[in-house]
Coordinates of C-alpha atoms and ligand atoms in Angstrom, one line a residue:
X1 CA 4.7 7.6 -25.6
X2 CA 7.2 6.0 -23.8
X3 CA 7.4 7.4 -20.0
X4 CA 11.3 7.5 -20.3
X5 CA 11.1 10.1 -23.4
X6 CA 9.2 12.1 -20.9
X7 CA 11.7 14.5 -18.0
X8 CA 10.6 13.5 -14.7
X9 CA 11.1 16.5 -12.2
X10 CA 9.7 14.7 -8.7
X11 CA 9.2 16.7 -5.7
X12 CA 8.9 15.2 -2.1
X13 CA 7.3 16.5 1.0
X14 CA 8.7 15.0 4.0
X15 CA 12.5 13.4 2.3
X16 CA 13.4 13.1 5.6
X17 CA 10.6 11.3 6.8
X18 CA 10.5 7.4 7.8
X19 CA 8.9 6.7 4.1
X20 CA 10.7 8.5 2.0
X21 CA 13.7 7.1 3.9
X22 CA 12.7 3.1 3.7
X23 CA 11.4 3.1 0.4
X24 CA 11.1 6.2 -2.3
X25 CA 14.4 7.0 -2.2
X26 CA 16.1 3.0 -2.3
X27 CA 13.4 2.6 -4.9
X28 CA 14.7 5.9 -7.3
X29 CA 18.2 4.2 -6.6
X30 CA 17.3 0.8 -7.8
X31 CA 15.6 2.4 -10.6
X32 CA 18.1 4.1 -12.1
X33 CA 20.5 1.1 -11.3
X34 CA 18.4 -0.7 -13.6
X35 CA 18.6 2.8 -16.1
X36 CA 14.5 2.6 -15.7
X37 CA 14.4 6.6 -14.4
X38 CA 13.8 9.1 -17.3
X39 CA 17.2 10.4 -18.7
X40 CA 16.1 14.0 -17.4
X41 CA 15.2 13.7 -14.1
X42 CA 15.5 15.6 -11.2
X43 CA 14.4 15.5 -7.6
X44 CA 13.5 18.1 -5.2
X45 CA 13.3 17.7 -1.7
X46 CA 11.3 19.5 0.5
X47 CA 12.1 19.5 4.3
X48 CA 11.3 21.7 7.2
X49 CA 14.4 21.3 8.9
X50 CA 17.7 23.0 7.6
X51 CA 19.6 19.6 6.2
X52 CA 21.6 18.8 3.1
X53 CA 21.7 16.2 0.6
X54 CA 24.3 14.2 2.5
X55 CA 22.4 13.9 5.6
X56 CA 19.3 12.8 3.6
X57 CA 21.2 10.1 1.4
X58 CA 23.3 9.2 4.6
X59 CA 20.9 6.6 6.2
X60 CA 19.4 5.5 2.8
X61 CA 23.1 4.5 1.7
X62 CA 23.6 2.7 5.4
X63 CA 20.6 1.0 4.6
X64 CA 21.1 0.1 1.2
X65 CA 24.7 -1.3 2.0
X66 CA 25.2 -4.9 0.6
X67 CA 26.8 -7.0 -2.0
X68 CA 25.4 -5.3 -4.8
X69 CA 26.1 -1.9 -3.7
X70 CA 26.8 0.5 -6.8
X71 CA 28.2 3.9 -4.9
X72 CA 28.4 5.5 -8.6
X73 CA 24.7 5.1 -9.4
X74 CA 24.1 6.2 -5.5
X75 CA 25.8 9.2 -6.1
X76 CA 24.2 9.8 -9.3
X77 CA 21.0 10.1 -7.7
X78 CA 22.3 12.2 -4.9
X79 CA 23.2 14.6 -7.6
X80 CA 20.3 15.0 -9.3
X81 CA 18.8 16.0 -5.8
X82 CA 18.6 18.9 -4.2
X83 CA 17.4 20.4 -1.3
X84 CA 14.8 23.1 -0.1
X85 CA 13.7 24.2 3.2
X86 CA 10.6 25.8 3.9
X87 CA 8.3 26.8 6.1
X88 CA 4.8 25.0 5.2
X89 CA 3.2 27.3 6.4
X90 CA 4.4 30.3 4.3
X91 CA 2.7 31.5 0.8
X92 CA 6.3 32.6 0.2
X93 CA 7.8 29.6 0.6
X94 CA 5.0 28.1 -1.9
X95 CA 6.1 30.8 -4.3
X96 CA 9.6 30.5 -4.5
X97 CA 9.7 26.6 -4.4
X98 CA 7.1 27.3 -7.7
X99 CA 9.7 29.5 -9.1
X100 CA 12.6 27.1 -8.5
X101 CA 10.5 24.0 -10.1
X102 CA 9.8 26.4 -13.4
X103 CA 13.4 26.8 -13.4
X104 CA 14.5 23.5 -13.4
X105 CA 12.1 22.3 -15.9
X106 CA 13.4 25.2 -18.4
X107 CA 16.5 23.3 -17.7
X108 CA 15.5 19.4 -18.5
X109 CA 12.0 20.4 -20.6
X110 CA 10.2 20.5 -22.8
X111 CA 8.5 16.8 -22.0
X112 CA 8.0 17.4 -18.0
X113 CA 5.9 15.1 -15.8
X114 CA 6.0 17.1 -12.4
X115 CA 5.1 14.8 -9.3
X116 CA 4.9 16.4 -6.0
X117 CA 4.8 12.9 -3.2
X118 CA 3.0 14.4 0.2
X119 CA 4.9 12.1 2.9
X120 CA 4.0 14.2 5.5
X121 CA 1.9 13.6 9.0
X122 CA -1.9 13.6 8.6
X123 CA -2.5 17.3 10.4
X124 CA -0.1 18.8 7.5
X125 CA -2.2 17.5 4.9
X126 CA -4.8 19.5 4.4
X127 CA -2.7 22.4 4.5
X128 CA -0.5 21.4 1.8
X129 CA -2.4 20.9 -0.8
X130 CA -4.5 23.6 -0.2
X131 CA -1.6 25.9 -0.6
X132 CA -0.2 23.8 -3.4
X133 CA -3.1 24.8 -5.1
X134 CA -3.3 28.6 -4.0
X135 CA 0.2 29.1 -5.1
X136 CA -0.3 27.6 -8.8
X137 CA 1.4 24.6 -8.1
X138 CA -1.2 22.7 -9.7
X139 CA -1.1 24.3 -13.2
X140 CA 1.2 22.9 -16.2
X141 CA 4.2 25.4 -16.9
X142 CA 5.2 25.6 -20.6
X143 CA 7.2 22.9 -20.5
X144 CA 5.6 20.2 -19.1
X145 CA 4.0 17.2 -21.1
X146 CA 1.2 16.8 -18.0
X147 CA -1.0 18.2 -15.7
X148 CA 1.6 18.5 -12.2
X149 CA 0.4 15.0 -10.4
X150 CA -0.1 14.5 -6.6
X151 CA 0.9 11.2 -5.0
X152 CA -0.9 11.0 -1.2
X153 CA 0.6 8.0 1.0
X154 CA -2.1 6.5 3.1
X155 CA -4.0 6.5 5.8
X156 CA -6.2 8.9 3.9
X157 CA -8.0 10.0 6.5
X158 CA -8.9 8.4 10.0
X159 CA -12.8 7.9 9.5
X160 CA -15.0 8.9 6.7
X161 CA -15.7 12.1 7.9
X162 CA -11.7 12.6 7.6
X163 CA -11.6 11.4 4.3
X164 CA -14.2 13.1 2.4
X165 CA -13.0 16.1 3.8
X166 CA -8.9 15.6 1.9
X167 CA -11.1 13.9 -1.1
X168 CA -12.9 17.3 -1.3
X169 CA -9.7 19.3 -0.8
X170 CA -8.1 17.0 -3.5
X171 CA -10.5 17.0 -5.8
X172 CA -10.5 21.0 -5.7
X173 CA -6.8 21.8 -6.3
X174 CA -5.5 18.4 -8.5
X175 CA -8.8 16.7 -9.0
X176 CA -9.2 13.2 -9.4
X177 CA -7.2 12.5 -12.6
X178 CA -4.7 14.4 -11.0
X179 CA -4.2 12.8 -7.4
X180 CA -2.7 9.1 -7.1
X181 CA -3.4 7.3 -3.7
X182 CA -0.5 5.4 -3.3
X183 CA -1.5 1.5 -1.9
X184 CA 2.0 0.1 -2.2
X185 CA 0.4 -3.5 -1.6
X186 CA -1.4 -2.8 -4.7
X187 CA 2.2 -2.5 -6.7
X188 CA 3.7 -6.0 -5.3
X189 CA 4.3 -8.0 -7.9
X190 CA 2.2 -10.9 -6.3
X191 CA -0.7 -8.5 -6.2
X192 CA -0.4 -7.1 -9.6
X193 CA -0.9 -10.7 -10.6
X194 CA -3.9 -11.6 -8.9
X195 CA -5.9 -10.2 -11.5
X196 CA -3.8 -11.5 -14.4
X197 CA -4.0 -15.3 -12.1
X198 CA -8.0 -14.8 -11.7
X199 CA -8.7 -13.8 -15.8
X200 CA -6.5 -15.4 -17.7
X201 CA -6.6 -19.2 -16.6
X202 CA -9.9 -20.6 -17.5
X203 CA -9.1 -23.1 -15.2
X204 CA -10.2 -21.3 -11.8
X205 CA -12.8 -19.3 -13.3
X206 CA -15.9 -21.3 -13.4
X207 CA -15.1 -22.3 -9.3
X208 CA -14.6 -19.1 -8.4
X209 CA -17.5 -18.6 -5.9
X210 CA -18.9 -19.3 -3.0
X211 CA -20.3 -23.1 -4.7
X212 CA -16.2 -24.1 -4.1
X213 CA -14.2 -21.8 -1.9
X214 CA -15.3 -21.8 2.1
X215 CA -13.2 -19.3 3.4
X216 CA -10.2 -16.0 2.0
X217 CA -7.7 -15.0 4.7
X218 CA -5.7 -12.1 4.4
X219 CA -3.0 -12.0 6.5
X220 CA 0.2 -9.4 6.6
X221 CA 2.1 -10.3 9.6
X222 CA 5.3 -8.1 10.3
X223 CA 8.3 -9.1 13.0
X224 CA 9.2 -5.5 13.4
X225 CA 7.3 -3.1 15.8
X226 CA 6.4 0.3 15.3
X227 CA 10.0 1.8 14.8
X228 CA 10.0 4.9 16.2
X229 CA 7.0 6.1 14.4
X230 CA 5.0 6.9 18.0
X231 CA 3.2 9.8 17.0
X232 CA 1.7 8.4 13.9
X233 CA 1.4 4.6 15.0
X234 CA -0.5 6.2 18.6
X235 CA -3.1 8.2 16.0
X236 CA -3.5 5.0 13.8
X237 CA -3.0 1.7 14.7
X238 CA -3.4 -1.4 13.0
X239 CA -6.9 -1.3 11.6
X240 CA -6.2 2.3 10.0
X241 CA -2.7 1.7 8.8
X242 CA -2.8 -1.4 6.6
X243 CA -6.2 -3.5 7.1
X244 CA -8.5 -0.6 6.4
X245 CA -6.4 0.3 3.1
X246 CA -3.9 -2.5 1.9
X247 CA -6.0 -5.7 3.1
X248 CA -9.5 -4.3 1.8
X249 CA -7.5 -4.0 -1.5
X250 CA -6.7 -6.9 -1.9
X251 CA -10.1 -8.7 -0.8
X252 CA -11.5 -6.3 -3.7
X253 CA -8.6 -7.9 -6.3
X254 CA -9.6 -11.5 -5.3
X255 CA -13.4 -10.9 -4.9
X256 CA -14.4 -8.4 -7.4
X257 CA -16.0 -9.5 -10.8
X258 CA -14.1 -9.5 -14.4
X259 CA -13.6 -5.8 -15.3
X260 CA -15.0 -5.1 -18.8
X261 CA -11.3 -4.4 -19.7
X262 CA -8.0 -5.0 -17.5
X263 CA -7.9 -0.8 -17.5
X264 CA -7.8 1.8 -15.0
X265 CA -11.2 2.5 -15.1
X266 CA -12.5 -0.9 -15.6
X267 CA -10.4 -2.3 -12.5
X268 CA -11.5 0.7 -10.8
X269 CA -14.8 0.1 -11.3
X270 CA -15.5 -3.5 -10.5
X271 CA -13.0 -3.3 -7.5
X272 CA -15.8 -0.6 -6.1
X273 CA -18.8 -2.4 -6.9
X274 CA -17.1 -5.2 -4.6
X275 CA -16.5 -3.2 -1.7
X276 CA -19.4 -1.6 -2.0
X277 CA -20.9 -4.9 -1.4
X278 CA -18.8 -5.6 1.9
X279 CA -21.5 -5.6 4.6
X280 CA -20.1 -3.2 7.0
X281 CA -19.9 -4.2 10.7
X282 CA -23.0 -3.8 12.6
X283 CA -21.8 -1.9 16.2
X284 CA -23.4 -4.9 18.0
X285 CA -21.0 -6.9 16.4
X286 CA -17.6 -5.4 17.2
X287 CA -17.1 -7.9 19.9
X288 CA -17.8 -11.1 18.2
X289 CA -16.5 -10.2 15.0
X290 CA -13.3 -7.9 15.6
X291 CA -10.2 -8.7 17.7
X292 CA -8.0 -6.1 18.5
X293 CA -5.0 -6.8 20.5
X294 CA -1.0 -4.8 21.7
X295 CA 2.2 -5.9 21.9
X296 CA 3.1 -6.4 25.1
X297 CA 6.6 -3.4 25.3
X298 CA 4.4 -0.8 23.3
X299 CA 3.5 1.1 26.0
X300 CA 6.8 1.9 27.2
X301 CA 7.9 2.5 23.8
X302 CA 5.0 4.6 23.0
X303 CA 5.9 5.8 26.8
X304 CA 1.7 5.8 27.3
X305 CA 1.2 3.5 29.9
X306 CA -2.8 3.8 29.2
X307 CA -2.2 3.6 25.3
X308 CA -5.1 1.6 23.4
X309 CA -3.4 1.7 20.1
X310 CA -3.6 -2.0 18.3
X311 CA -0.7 -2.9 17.1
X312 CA -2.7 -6.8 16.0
X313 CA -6.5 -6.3 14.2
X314 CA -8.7 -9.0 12.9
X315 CA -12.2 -8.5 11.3
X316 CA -14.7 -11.0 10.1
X317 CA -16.5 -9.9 6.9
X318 CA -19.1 -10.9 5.2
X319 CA -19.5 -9.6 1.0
X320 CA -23.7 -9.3 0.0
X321 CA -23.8 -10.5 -3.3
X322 CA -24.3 -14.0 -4.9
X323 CA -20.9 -15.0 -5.7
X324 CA -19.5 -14.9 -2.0
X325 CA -22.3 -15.3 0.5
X326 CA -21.6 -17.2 3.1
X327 CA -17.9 -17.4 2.2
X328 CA -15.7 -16.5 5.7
X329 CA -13.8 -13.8 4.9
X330 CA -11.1 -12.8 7.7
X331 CA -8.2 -10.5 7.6
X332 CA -5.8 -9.9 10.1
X333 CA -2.6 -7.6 11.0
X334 CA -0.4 -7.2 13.3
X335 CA 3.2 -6.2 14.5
X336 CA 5.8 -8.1 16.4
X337 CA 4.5 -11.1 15.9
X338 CA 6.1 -14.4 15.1
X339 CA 6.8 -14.1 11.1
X340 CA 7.4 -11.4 8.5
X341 CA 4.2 -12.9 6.5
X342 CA 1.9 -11.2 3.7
X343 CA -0.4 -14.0 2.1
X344 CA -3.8 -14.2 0.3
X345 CA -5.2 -17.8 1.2
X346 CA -8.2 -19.3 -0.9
X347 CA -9.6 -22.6 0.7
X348 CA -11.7 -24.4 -1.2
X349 CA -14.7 -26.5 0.1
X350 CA -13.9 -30.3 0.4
X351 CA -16.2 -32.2 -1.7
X352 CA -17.4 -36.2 -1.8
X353 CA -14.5 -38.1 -0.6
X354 CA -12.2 -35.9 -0.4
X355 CA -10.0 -36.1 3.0
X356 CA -8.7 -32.2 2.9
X357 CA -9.6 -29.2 1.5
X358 CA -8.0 -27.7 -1.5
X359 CA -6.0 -24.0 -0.3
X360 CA -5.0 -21.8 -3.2
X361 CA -2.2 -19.2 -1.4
X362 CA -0.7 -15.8 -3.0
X363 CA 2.2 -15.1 -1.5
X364 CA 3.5 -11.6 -1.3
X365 CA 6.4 -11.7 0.8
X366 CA 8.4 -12.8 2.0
X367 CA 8.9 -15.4 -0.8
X368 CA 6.7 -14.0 -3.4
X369 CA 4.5 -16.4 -5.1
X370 CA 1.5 -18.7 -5.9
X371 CA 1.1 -22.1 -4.3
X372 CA -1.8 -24.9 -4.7
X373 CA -2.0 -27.1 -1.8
X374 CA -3.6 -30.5 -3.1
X375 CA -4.1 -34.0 -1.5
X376 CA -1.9 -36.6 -3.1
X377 CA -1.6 -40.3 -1.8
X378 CA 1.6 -41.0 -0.1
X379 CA 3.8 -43.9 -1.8
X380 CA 3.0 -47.0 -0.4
X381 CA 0.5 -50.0 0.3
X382 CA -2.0 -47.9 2.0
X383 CA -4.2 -45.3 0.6
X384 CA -3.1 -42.4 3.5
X385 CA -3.2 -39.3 1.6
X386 CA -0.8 -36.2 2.5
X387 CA -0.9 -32.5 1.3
X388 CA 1.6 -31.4 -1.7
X389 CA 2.3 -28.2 -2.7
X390 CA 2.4 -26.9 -6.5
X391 CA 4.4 -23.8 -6.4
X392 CA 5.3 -21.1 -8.7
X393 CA 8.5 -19.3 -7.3
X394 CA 8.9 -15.4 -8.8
X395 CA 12.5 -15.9 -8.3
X396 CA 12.7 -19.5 -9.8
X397 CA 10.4 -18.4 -12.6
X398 CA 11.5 -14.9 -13.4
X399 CA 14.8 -14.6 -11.5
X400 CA 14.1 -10.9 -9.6
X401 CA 11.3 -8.9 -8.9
X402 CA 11.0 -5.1 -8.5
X403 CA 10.2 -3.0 -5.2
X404 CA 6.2 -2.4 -5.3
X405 CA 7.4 1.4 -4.6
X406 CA 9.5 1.7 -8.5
X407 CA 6.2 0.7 -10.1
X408 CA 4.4 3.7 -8.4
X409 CA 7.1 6.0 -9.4
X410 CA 7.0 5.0 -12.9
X411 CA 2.9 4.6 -13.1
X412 CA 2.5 7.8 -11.7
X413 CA 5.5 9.3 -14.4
X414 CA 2.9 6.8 -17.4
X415 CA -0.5 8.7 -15.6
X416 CA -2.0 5.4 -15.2
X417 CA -3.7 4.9 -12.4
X418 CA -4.6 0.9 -11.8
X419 CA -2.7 0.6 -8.4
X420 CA -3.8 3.4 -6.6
X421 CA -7.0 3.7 -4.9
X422 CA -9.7 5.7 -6.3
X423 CA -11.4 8.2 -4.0
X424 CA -14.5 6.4 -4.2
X425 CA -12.8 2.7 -2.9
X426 CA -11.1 4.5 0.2
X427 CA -14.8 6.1 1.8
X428 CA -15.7 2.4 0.9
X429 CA -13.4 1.1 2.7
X430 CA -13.7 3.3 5.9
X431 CA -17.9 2.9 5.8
X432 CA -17.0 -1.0 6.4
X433 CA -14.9 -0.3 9.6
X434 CA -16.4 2.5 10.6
X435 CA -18.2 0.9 13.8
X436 CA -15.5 -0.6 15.0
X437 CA -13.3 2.4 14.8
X438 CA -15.8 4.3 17.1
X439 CA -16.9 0.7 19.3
X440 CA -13.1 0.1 20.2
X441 CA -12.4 4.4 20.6
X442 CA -15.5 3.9 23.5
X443 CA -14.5 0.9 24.8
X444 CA -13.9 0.7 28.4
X445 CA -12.6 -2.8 28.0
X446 CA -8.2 -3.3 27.8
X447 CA -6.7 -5.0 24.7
X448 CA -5.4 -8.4 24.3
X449 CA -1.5 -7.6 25.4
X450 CA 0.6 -10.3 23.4
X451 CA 4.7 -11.5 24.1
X452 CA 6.6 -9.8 20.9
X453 CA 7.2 -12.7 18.8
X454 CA 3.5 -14.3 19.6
X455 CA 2.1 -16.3 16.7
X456 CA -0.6 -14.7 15.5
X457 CA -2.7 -17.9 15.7
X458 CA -2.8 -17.6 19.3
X459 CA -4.3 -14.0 18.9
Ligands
BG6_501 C1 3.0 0.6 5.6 C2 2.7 0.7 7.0 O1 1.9 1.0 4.8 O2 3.3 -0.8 5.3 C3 3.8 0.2 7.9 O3 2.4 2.1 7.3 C4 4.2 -1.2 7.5 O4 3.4 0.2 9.3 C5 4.4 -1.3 6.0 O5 5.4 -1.6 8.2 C6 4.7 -2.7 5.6 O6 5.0 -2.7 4.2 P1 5.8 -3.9 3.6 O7 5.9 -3.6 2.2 O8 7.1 -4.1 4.3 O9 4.9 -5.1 3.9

């Protein structure tokens, strides 16, 4: 069935949070710029504070301003939007909003797919879903095509003790089928194609292993700071909010083995199996293997002058299995640094002659991507060689791309669940930083402080 024969009725926690804000809400515009939102569909926001639809829509508009502005597709989606305040804290509240939602799908059923987005801070969490669940919200009404779906945004969790405890109280009111773990990395059109890159041209399959590639850097470098996001960005830092989930992602897409099938479950699998296979870092190795450093005006913006939140994290790992030992594997994050950066680089070992090394580089932003870097001799009498580049250009090739954040909408609207992360990946993924989540918590020892605007080489 086609998702856009379905009615979408989407509900989000938090609209008026910094998330919603930057990206759900430009990407249900651009979606139903591009007519790509169900014909019935209809949003519900859910705030704490008394506000209206105009003050909601009014910074997304400021921030959506440009030459391709449609105000009559903007207000479209500000009209099939409405508004509800409640206390979170209040069985009532869960009640009515339940009774409102039944409403509206009488109104645009029968065919609903009912998503409820959680954009709220970590604390609230556990609550909400928990009263989601007590209050019915995660049963089908008689008008809906689907099971109600629940979209978390990461961190999930700060350590694995964290997490198991939201995957338990998950998997009790929307169980797994039900819950999508939004890794917006994993919906960027550069990532989506890794796999497709890796499986479907013969030609890098057979040297795809430690035998021929050295080293994989992940980097995702960001100009911007923390935004005004001080009380989540002081309880997470760098390491929690994109190495430990977005870069550990996409070491599993570039490392893991063929999946039996290019499905959900396959992917899901074999992406597992890899990070399973991730040594994790041993306590005594925090300090040789883990750099950790702050921008040097967080502080006063955080206005903690003893803060030790990272805003820059690099880790050294090493993956246990025959395909990748002894292959460096480094990935590093960080804000206010020199370049607005996210890139996958591959370098392959230089063999016999050879002058250079080969580098194979996905490029997710900012111009999205795949380039080979190759030696080539220069024109000329002598035989000096130089590096070229072979580059496929998204734009070039395929004229646009779309925001990772439509793709999540509409694969959580399909059910399929191939970019988020399964329950399983994300205690993975915390069991491999675990040490130095609680080495740099004990640490007597300050942070590198970096200029904003430092290179992250120098790091
Ligand atoms: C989010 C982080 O997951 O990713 C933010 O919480 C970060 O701190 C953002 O700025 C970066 O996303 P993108 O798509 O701009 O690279």
């Amino acid at each position: 069935m086609d998702y856009r024969d379905k009615s979408l009725l989407l509900v989000i926690f938090g609209i008026t949070g910094d998330l919603a804000q930057r990206k759900l809400l430009p990407a249900l515009y651009h979606l139903q710029q591009k007519g790509d939102l169900p014909p019935q569909t209809r949003i519900v926001g859910v705030s704490r504070r008394q506000t209206s639809v105009d003050q909601v829509f009014h910074p997304v508009q400021a921030a959506l301003d440009g030459n391709h502005f449609d105000q009559r597709v903007f207000d479209q989606v500000k009209t099939l939007t409405e508004i509800v305040t409640m206390d979170l804290s209040s069985v009532e509240a869960y009640q009515s909003l339940r009774h409102r939602l039944r409403d509206i799908s009488d109104e645009i059923g029968p065919g609903v797919s009912r998503l409820y987005y959680l954009s709220i801070p970590a604390e609230a969490f556990v609550s909400v879903v928990n009263q989601l669940g007590a209050t019915g919200h995660n049963e089908p009404f008689a008008t809906d095509i689907d099971q109600p779906r629940l979209l978390v945004e990461k961190p999930f969790g700060h350590n694995t003790a964290s997490a198991k405890e939201l995957v338990m109280v998950t998997e009790k009111n929307f169980g797994e089928q039900q819950t999508f773990r939004i890794d917006h990395y994993l919906a960027k059109e550069t990532a989506q194609n890794i796999l497709t890159f890796r499986f479907q041209n013969p030609l890098f399959q057979s040297i795809w292993n430690t035998r021929h590639i050295d080293a994989i850097t992940i980097a995702a470098h960001e100009t911007i700071g923390i935004e005004g996001r001080v009380a989540f960005y002081e309880q997470t830092g760098a390491l929690r909010d994109i190495l430990q989930s977005h870069l550990l992602q996409l070491l599993a897409l570039v490392t893991m083995e063929a999946p039996a099938q290019l499905d959900s479950t396959s992917i899901h699998r074999a992406k597992l199996r890899l990070l399973d296979s991730i040594e994790p870092i041993g306590p005594e190795e925090v300090n040789t293997t883990a750099v950790r450093g702050q921008y040097d005006t967080y502080r006063d913006e955080v206005n903690n002058q003893h803060s030790r939140t990272e805003t820059f994290a690099r880790l050294k790992l090493r993956i246990d299995n025959e395909q990748w030992r002894n292959v460096a594997i480094t990935l590093e994050t960080g804000k206010a640094l020199s370049e607005k950066l996210t890139e996958v680089a591959v370098h392959f070992r230089p063999t016999g002659q050879a002058s250079g090394s080969n580098v194979l580089l996905f490029r997710l932003q900012p111009k999205e991507g795949i380039t080979l870097l190759l030696q080539a001799k220069q024109p000329g009498l002598q035989n000096d060689t130089d590096i070229v580049e072979m580059d496929f250009d998204y734009k070039r090739s395929f004229g646009s791309t779309s925001e990772a954040y439509e793709r999540v909408i509409i694969d959580a609207i399909r059910g399929d669940q191939s970019l988020f992360a399964s329950s399983a990946e994300v205690l993975s993924s915390w069991r491999i930083v675990e040490n130095v989540i609680t080495t740099w918590a004990q640490s007597t020892k300050d942070l590198q402080k970096y200029p904003v605007g430092t290179d992250a080489k120098n790091l």
